[in-house]
Every structure is written in structure tokens, then in C-alpha cells.
CSV table of C-alpha atoms and ligand atoms in Angstrom, one decimal:
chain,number,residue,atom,x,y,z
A,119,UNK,CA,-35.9,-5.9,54.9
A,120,UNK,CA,-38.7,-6.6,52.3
A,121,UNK,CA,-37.1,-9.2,49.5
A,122,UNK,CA,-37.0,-7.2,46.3
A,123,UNK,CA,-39.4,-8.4,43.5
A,124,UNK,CA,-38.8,-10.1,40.9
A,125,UNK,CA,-39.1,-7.8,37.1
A,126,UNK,CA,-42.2,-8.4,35.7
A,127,UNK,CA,-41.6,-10.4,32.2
A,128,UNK,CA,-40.9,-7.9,29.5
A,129,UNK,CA,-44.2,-7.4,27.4
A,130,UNK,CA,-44.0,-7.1,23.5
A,131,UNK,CA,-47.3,-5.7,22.9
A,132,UNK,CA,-48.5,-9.6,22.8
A,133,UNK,CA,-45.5,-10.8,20.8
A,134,UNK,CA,-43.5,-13.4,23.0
A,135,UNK,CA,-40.1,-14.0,21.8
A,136,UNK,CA,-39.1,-17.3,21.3
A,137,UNK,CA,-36.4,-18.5,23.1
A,138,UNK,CA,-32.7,-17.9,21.7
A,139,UNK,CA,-31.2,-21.1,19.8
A,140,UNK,CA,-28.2,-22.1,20.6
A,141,UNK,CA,-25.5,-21.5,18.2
A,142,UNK,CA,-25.0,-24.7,15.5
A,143,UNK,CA,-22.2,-26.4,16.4
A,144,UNK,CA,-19.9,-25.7,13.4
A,145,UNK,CA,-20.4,-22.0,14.3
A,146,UNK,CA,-17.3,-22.3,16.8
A,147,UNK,CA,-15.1,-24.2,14.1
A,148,UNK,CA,-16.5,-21.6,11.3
A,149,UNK,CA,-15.3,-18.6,13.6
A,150,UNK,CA,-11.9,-20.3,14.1
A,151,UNK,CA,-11.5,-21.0,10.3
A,152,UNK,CA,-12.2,-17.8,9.5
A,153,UNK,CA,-9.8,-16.9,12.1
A,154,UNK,CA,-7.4,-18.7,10.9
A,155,UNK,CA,-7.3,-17.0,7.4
A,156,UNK,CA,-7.3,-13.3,8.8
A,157,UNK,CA,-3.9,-15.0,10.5
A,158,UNK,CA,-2.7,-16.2,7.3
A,159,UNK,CA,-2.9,-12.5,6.1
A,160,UNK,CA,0.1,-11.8,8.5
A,161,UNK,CA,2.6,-12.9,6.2
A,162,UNK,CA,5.8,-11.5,7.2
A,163,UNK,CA,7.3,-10.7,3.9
A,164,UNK,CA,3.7,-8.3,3.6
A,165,UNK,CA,5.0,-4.7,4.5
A,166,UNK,CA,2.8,-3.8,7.5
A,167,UNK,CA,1.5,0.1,8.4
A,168,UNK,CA,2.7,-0.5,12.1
A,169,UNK,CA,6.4,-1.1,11.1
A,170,UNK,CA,6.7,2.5,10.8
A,171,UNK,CA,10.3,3.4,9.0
A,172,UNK,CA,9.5,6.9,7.7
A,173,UNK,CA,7.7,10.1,9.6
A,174,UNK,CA,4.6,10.2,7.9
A,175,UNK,CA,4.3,6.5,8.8
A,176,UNK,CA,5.2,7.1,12.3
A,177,UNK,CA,2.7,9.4,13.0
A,178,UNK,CA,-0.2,7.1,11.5
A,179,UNK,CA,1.0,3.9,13.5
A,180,UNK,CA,0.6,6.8,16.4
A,181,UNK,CA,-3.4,7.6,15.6
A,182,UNK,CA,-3.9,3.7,15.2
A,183,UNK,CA,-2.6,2.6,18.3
A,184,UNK,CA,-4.2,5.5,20.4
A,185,UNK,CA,-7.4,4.1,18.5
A,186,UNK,CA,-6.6,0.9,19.2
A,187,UNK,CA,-5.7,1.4,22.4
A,188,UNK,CA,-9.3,3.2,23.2
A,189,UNK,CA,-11.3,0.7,21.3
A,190,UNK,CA,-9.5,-2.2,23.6
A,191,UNK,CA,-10.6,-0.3,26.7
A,192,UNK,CA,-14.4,-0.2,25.3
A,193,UNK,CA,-14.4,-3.5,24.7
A,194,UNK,CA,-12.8,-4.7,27.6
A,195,UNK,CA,-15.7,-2.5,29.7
A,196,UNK,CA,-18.2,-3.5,27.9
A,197,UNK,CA,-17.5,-7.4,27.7
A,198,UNK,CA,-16.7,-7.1,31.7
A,199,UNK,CA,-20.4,-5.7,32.3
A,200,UNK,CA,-21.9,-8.7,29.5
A,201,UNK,CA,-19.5,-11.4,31.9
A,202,UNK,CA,-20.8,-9.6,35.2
A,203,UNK,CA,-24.3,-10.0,34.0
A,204,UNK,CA,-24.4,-13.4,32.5
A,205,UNK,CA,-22.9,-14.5,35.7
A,206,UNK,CA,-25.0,-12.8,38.1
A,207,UNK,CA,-28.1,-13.8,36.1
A,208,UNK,CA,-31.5,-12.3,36.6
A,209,UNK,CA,-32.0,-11.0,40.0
A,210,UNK,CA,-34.0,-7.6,40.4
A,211,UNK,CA,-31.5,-5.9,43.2
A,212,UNK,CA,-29.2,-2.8,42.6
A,213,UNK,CA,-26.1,-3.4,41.6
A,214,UNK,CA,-24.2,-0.5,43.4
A,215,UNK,CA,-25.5,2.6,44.6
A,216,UNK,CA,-25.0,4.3,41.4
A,217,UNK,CA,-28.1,5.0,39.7
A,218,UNK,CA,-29.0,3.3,36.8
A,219,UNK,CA,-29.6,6.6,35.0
A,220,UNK,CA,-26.0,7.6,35.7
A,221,UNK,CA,-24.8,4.4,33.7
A,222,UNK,CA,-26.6,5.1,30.8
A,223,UNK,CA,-25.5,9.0,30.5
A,224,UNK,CA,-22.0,7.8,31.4
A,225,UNK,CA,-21.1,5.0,29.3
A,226,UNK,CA,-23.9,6.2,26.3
A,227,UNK,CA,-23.0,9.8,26.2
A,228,UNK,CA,-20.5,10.8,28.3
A,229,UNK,CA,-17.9,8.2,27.6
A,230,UNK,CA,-18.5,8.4,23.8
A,231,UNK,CA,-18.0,12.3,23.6
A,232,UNK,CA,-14.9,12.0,25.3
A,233,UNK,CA,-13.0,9.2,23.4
A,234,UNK,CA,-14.6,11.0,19.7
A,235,UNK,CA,-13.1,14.3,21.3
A,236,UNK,CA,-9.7,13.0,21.9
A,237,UNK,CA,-9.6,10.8,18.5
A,238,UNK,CA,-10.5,13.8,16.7
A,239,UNK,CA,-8.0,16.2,18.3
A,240,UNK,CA,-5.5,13.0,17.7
A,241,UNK,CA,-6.5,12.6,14.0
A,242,UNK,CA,-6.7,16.7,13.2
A,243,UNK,CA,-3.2,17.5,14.9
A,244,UNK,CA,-1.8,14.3,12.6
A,245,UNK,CA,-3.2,15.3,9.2
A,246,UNK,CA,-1.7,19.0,10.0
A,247,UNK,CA,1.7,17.4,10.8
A,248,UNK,CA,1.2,15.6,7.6
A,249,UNK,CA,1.0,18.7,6.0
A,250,UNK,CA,3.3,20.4,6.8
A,251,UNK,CA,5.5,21.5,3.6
A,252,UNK,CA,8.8,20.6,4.4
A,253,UNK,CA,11.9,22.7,3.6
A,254,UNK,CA,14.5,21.4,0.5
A,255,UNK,CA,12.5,18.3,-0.4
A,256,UNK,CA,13.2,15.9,-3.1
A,257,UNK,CA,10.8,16.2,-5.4
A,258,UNK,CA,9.2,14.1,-7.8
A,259,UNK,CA,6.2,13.3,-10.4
A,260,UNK,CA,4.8,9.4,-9.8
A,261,UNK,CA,1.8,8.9,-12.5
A,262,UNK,CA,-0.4,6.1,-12.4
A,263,UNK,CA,-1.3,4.4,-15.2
A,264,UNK,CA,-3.0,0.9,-15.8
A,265,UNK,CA,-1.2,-1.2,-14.1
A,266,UNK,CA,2.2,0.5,-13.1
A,267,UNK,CA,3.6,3.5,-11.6
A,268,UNK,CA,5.5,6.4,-13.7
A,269,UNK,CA,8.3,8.1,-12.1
A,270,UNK,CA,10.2,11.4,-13.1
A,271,UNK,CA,13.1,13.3,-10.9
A,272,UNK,CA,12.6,16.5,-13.0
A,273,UNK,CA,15.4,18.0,-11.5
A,274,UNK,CA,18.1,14.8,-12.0
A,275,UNK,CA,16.1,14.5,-15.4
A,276,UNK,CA,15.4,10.5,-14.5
A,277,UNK,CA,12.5,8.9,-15.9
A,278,UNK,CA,11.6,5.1,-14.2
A,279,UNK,CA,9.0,2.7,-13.3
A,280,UNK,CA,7.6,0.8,-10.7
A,281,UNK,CA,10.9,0.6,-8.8
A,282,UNK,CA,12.6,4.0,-7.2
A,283,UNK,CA,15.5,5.1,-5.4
A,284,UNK,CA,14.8,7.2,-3.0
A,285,UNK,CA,17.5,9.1,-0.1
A,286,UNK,CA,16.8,8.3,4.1
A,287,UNK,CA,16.6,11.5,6.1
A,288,UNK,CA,15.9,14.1,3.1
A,289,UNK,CA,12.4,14.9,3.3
A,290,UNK,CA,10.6,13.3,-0.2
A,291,UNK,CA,7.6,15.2,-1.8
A,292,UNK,CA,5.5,13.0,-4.4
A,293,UNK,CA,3.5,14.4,-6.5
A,294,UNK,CA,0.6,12.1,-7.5
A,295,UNK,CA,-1.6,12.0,-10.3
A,296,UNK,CA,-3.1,9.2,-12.6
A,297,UNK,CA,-3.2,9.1,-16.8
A,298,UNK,CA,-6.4,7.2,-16.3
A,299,UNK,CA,-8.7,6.1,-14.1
A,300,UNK,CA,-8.5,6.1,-9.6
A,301,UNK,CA,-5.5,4.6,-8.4
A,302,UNK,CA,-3.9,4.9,-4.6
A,303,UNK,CA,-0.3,5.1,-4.1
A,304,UNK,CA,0.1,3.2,-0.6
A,305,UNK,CA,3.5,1.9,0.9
A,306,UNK,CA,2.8,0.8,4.3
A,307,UNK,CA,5.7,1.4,5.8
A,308,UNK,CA,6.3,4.6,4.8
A,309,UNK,CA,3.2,6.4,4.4
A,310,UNK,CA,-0.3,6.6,4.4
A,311,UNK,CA,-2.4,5.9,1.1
A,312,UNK,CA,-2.6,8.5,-1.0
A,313,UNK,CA,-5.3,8.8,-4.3
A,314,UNK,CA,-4.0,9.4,-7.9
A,315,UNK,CA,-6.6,11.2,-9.2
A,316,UNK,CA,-6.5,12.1,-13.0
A,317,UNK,CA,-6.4,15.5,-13.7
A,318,UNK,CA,-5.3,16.9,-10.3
A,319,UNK,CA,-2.2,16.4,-8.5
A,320,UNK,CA,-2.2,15.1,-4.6
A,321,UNK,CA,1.0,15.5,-2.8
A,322,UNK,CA,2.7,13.0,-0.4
A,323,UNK,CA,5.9,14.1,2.0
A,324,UNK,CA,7.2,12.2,3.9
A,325,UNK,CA,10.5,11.1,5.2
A,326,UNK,CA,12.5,8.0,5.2
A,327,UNK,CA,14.5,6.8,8.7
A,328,UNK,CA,16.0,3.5,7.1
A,329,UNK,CA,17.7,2.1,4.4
A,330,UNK,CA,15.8,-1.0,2.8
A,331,UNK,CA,13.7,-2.8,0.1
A,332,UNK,CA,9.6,-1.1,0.5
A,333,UNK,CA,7.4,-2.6,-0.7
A,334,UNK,CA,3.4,-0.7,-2.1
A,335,UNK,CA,0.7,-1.6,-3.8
A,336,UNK,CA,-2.2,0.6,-5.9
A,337,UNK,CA,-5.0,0.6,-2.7
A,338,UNK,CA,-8.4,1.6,-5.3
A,339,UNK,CA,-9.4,-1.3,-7.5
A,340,UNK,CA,-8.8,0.2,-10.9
A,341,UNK,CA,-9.7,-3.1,-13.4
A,342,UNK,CA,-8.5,-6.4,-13.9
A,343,UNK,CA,-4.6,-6.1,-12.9
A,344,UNK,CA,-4.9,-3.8,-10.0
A,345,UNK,CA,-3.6,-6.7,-7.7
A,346,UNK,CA,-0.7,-6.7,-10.2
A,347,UNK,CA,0.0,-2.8,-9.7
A,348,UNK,CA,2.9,-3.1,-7.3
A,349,UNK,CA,5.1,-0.3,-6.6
A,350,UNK,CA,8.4,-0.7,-4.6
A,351,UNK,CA,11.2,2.4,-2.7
A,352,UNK,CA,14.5,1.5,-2.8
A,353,UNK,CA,15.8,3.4,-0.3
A,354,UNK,CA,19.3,4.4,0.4
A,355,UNK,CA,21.8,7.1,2.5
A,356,UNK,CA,22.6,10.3,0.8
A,357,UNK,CA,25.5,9.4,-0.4
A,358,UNK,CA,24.5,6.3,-2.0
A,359,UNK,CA,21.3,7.7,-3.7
A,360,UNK,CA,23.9,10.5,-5.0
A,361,UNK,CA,26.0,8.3,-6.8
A,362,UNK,CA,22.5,6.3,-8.1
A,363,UNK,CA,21.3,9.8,-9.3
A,364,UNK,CA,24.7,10.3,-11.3
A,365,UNK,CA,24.9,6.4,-13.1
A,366,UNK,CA,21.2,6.7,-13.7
A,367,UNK,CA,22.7,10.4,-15.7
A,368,UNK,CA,25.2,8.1,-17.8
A,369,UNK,CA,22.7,5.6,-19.1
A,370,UNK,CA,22.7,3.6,-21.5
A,371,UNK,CA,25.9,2.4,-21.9
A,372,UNK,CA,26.8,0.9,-25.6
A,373,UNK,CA,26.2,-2.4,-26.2
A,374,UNK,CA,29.2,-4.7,-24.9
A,375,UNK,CA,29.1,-7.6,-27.5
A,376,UNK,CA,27.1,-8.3,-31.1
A,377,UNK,CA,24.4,-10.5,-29.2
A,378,UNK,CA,23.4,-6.8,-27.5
A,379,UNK,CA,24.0,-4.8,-30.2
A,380,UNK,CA,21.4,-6.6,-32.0
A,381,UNK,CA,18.8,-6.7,-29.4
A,382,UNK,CA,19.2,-3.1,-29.4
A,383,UNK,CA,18.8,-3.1,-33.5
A,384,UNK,CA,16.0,-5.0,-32.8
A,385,UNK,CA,14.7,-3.9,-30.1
A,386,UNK,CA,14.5,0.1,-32.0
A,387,UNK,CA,13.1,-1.6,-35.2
A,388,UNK,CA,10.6,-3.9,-33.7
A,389,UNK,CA,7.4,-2.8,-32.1
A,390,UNK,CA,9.2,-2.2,-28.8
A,391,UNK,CA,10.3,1.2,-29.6
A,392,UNK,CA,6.6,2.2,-30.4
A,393,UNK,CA,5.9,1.8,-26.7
A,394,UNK,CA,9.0,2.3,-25.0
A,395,UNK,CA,11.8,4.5,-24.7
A,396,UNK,CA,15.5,4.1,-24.1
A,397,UNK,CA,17.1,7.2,-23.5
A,398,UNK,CA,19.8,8.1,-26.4
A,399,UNK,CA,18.5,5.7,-28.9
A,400,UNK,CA,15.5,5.8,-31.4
A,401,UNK,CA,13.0,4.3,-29.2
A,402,UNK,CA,10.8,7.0,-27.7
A,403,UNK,CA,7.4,5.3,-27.2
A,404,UNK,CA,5.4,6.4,-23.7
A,405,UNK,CA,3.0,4.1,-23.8
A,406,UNK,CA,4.5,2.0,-21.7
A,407,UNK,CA,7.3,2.0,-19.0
A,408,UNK,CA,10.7,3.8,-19.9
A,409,UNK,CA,13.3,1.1,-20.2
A,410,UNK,CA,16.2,2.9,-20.1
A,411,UNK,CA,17.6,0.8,-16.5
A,412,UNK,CA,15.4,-2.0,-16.8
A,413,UNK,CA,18.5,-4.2,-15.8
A,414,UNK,CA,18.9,-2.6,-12.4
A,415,UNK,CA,15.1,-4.0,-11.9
A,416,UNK,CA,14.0,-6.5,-9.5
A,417,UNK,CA,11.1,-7.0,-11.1
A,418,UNK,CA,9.0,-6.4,-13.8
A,419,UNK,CA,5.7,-5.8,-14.7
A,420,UNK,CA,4.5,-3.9,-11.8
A,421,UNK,CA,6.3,-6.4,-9.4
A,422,UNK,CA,4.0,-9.2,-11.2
A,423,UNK,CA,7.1,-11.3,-11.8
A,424,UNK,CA,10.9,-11.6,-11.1
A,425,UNK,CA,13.4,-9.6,-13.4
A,426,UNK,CA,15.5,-12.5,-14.9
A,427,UNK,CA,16.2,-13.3,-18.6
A,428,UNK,CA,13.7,-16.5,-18.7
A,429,UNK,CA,10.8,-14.6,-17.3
A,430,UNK,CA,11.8,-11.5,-19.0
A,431,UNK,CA,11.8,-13.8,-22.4
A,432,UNK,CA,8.0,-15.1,-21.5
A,433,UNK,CA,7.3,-11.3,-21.3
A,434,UNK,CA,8.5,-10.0,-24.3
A,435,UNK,CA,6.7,-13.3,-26.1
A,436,UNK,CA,3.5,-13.4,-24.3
A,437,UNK,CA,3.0,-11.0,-21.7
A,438,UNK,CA,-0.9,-11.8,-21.9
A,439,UNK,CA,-0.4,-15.1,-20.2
A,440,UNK,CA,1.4,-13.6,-17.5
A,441,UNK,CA,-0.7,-10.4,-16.8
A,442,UNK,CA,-3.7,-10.7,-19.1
A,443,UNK,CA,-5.5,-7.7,-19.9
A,444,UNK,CA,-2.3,-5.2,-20.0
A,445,UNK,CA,-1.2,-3.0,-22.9
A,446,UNK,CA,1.7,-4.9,-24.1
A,447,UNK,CA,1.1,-7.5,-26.7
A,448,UNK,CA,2.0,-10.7,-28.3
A,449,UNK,CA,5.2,-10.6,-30.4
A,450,UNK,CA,6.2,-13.3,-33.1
A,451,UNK,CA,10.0,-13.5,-32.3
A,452,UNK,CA,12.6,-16.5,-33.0
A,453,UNK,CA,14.2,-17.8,-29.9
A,454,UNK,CA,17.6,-15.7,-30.9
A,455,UNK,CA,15.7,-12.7,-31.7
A,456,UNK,CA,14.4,-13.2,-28.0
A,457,UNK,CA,17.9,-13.9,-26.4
A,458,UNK,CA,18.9,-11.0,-27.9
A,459,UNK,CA,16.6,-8.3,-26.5
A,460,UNK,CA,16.6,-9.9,-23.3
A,461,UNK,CA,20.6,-9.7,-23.1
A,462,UNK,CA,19.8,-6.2,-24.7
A,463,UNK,CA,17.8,-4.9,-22.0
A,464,UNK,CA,19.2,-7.2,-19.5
A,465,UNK,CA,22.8,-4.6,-19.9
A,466,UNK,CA,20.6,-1.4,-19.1
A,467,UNK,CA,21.8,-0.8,-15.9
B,715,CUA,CU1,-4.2,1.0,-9.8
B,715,CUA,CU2,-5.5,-0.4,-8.4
């Protein structure tokens, strides 16, 4: 048996490659720092995509663990053959009977076509299920606007914003649009990002299998605040969202004692009511968010801060410290005048 000989060095046309540096020694602490802060993304309060609670959702964590599932058995192969070869080093003989050419067509065509083929049979069969129109949805109108979300129930006649109630286990139909430039309507654990476009209306079904606080967030950079453009379902069983449906129906309430009755006074006199509206009293502004249950709020602001009467006080004084570049803007107010909205708007719920 003849020895086989060794490869000839590869020729470059004359150009001889110089050898390959090793790597700095930082580089390994680099890739571990940077390691280290794609980790710190994985903040458990941050509403993940693949802790599906809705059926739209469900059926995207599906396609992404099918892809990475397929993407984990390529590089697995592939790294096995780079370890095989780095180990075996540079020796001329066959590695199996299998011809070299049958390598290359299998893992550089073959292999390819099949994996694309079943990701796009995977990925056409979930954007059909997606759109699928379900029957007896609830249906609403979510505009967005820079930097929160709008929210009408036409048929319950309930305007919001930012924060929604929404039932489990009736199937929800959004429709999206924007007043002003690209935002995306995206919460993770519910569905799949969705564009508000101005001037045309997407729509987004989905439906919800559990009760709980979502959290979204706009996902297209729309200016300076669009980190500050959260959006948040609260979502609830049937009979629960009913009886939200029918106090939302009875709002306001009067005012229960003078220090709210003149917020309100104020609060329809100021520049407030030029912006914003609170149903059944003489502020009907729509620049800005309807008020009308601000109380029942978490937050404010587009989630950009917690509703409580301090930081609801800073807002109405100075919301360009807290969120600079919005709409809303400075008002001169003495510290009663500003207890006084606050408690005012603090009762709308
Ligand atoms: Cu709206 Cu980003």
C-alpha cells in the first residue's frame, strides 16, 4: 500500500498568506463581557415572545423553536466537522468512502433546500393561521400617536390610553393605525409585532389564554421618546372584563369633596381641557390622552412613570423633565392648585 501524498501547498497566484495571528488576549474576556450584557437583557420582569399566553403568540414561539431547533442542528454539524478537522489535522487520506463531491452537494445544496423548504412551509401555514378572521371578535381601534397608544371600544363607546382591559378566551381584533409617523404595536407575550402605519389600518387577532398584567412596547423607532412608548393589556375572565366594560360606562363619578371639585374647576378652565377630555365635563381636547379613568392607571405617560399623586404632580408641573420632547407642556400652578388636580384626576376611576 503506497502512503498517500501529502497536498501540495495551496498556491495564490504568488501571494503567500501570512500565517494567522493568534487572537489578542482580551478577545476572550471581550467575548465574555459582551456575553455577559446580552445576559443582562434577560431580565425577568421583560415580557419574553417564548412565554406564549395567547394563540397568535403560541404559534410564533412554534416557528422560532422549529427555527431554532434547525439552526442548533447546523451548527452542531458544522462545528463537529471544524472539531473533527482541527483534530485530525492535515493529513491527505479519505476520510470515509463517501466522496468528497457528495459532501459538498449534501451539506451545500441538498441540506439547505430541505431545512428553507420546511421553514417556509412552517412560516406560510403560521401567517395563514394568523389570518384567519375569527368569528364574534372584540373589536377595537388602537392609534398611535407620539409617544402613546389610543384606544376606542366603539361598540362599549370607551375611549383609553396606553393601558387596556381586554377578556381571556374571546378572540380580540385590533385595528392598528398611527396619527403620525411608523410605530409597531408588539406585546410579546401575546402576539407578534404588528406596524401602525398612518393612513391604513393593519389588523391583529389574537386570543388571550390567561389572566395577567402584559406588558408592549412601540418596536419602530419613531423619535426621541419611542423607548418611552409603552403599551400594557390588562387582561381579565369574561365576567370580570364585563363588569370593567359597565363602570368604565358610568364614568366620571362627581367629585366627592371641595378639594376635587376644584381640580375639576380647574382642571376644565386651565389649559388641561384644551388637550384632554373627560367624558361629561367641558374638557374635550384630543390632543392628548383621554383622561376620563386616569385613576384606574398604573402608569402614566406611556408607562414612562408610576401613577401616584407625587409623580402625577411632577407631570402636570413639568412633564418635559420627565419625558422631554412630548406634547404636554410646562404649567405655572401653586402647590394647591396642583393637589387639587391630582386628587381630581386621582378620583377618575
Ligand atoms: Cu412609537 Cu416607537
Amino acid at each position: 500500500m503506497t502512503r498517500p501524498r501529502r497536498p501540495s501547498p495551496p498556491n495564490f497566484g504568488g501571494f503567500t498568506p501570512s500565517p494567522v495571528s493568534k487572537p489578542p488576549k482580551f478577545a476572550g474576556l471581550a467575548l465574555a463581557a459582551s456575553g455577559l450584557v446580552i445576559l443582562a437583557g434577560c431580565d425577568t420582569d421583560s415580557p419574553s415572545a417564548l412565554d406564549p399566553q395567547g394563540s397568535e403568540a403560541d404559534t410564533l414561539a412554534d416557528v422560532w423553536w422549529l427555527m431554532f431547533g434547525l439552526a442548533a442542528f447546523v451548527y452542531v454539524v458544522v462545528g463537529g466537522f471544524v472539531v473533527y478537522a482541527l483534530l485530525r489535522g492535515r493529513r491527505g487520506e479519505r476520510v470515509s468512502r463517501i466522496r468528497d463531491n457528495t459532501f459538498v452537494w449534501m451539506g451545500g445544496v441538498v441540506g439547505p433546500l430541505v431545512i428553507l423548504l420546511v421553514l417556509a412551509v412552517a412560516t406560510v401555514a403560521a401567517t395563514n393561521d394568523l389570518r384567519e378572521p375569527e368569528a364574534d371578535p372584540l373589536r377595537i381601534d388602537v392609534t398611535g400617536l407620539r409617544w402613546w397608544w389610543q384606544v376606542i371600544y366603539p361598540e362599549e363607546g370607551i375611549v383609553t390610553a396606553n393601558e387596556f382591559h381586554l377578556p381571556t378566551d374571546r378572540p380580540i381584533e385590533i385595528r392598528l393605525r398611527s396619527e403620525d409617523v411608523l410605530h409597531s404595536f408588539w406585546i410579546p407575550e401575546l402576539a407578534g409585532k404588528m406596524d401602525a402605519v398612518p393612513d391604513q389600518t393593519n389588523v391583529l387577532t389574537f386570543t388571550i389564554d390567561e389572566p395577567g398584567f402584559y406588558r408592549g412596547f412601540c418596536a419602530e423607532f419613531c423619535g426621541i421618546q419611542h423607548a418611552n412608548m409603552g403599551v400594557a393589556v390588562i387582561a381579565e375572565e369574561p365576567d370580570e372584563f364585563q363588569r370593567w366594560v359597565a363602570r368604565e360606562q358610568t364614568l366620571p363619578t362627581e367629585p366627592s369633596n371641595e378639594l376635587e371639585a376644584e381640580g375639576r374647576r380647574l382642571f376644565v378652565s386651565e389649559a388641561c381641557a384644551g388637550c384632554h377630555t373627560v367624558r361629561g365635563t367641558g374638557a374635550q381636547g384630543t390632543l392628548g390622552p383621554d383622561l376620563t379613568d386616569v385613576g384606574q392607571r398604573r402608569t402614566l405617560a406611556g408607562l414612562a412613570i408610576r401613577n401616584t399623586p407625587e409623580r402625577m404632580a411632577e407631570w402636570i408641573t413639568d412633564a418635559q423633565q420627565l419625558k422631554p420632547g412630548n406634547l404636554m407642556p410646562p404649567i405655572e400652578l401653586t402647590e394647591r392648585e396642583t393637589a387639587a388636580i391630582v386628587a381630581y384626576l386621582q378620583s377618575l376611576k
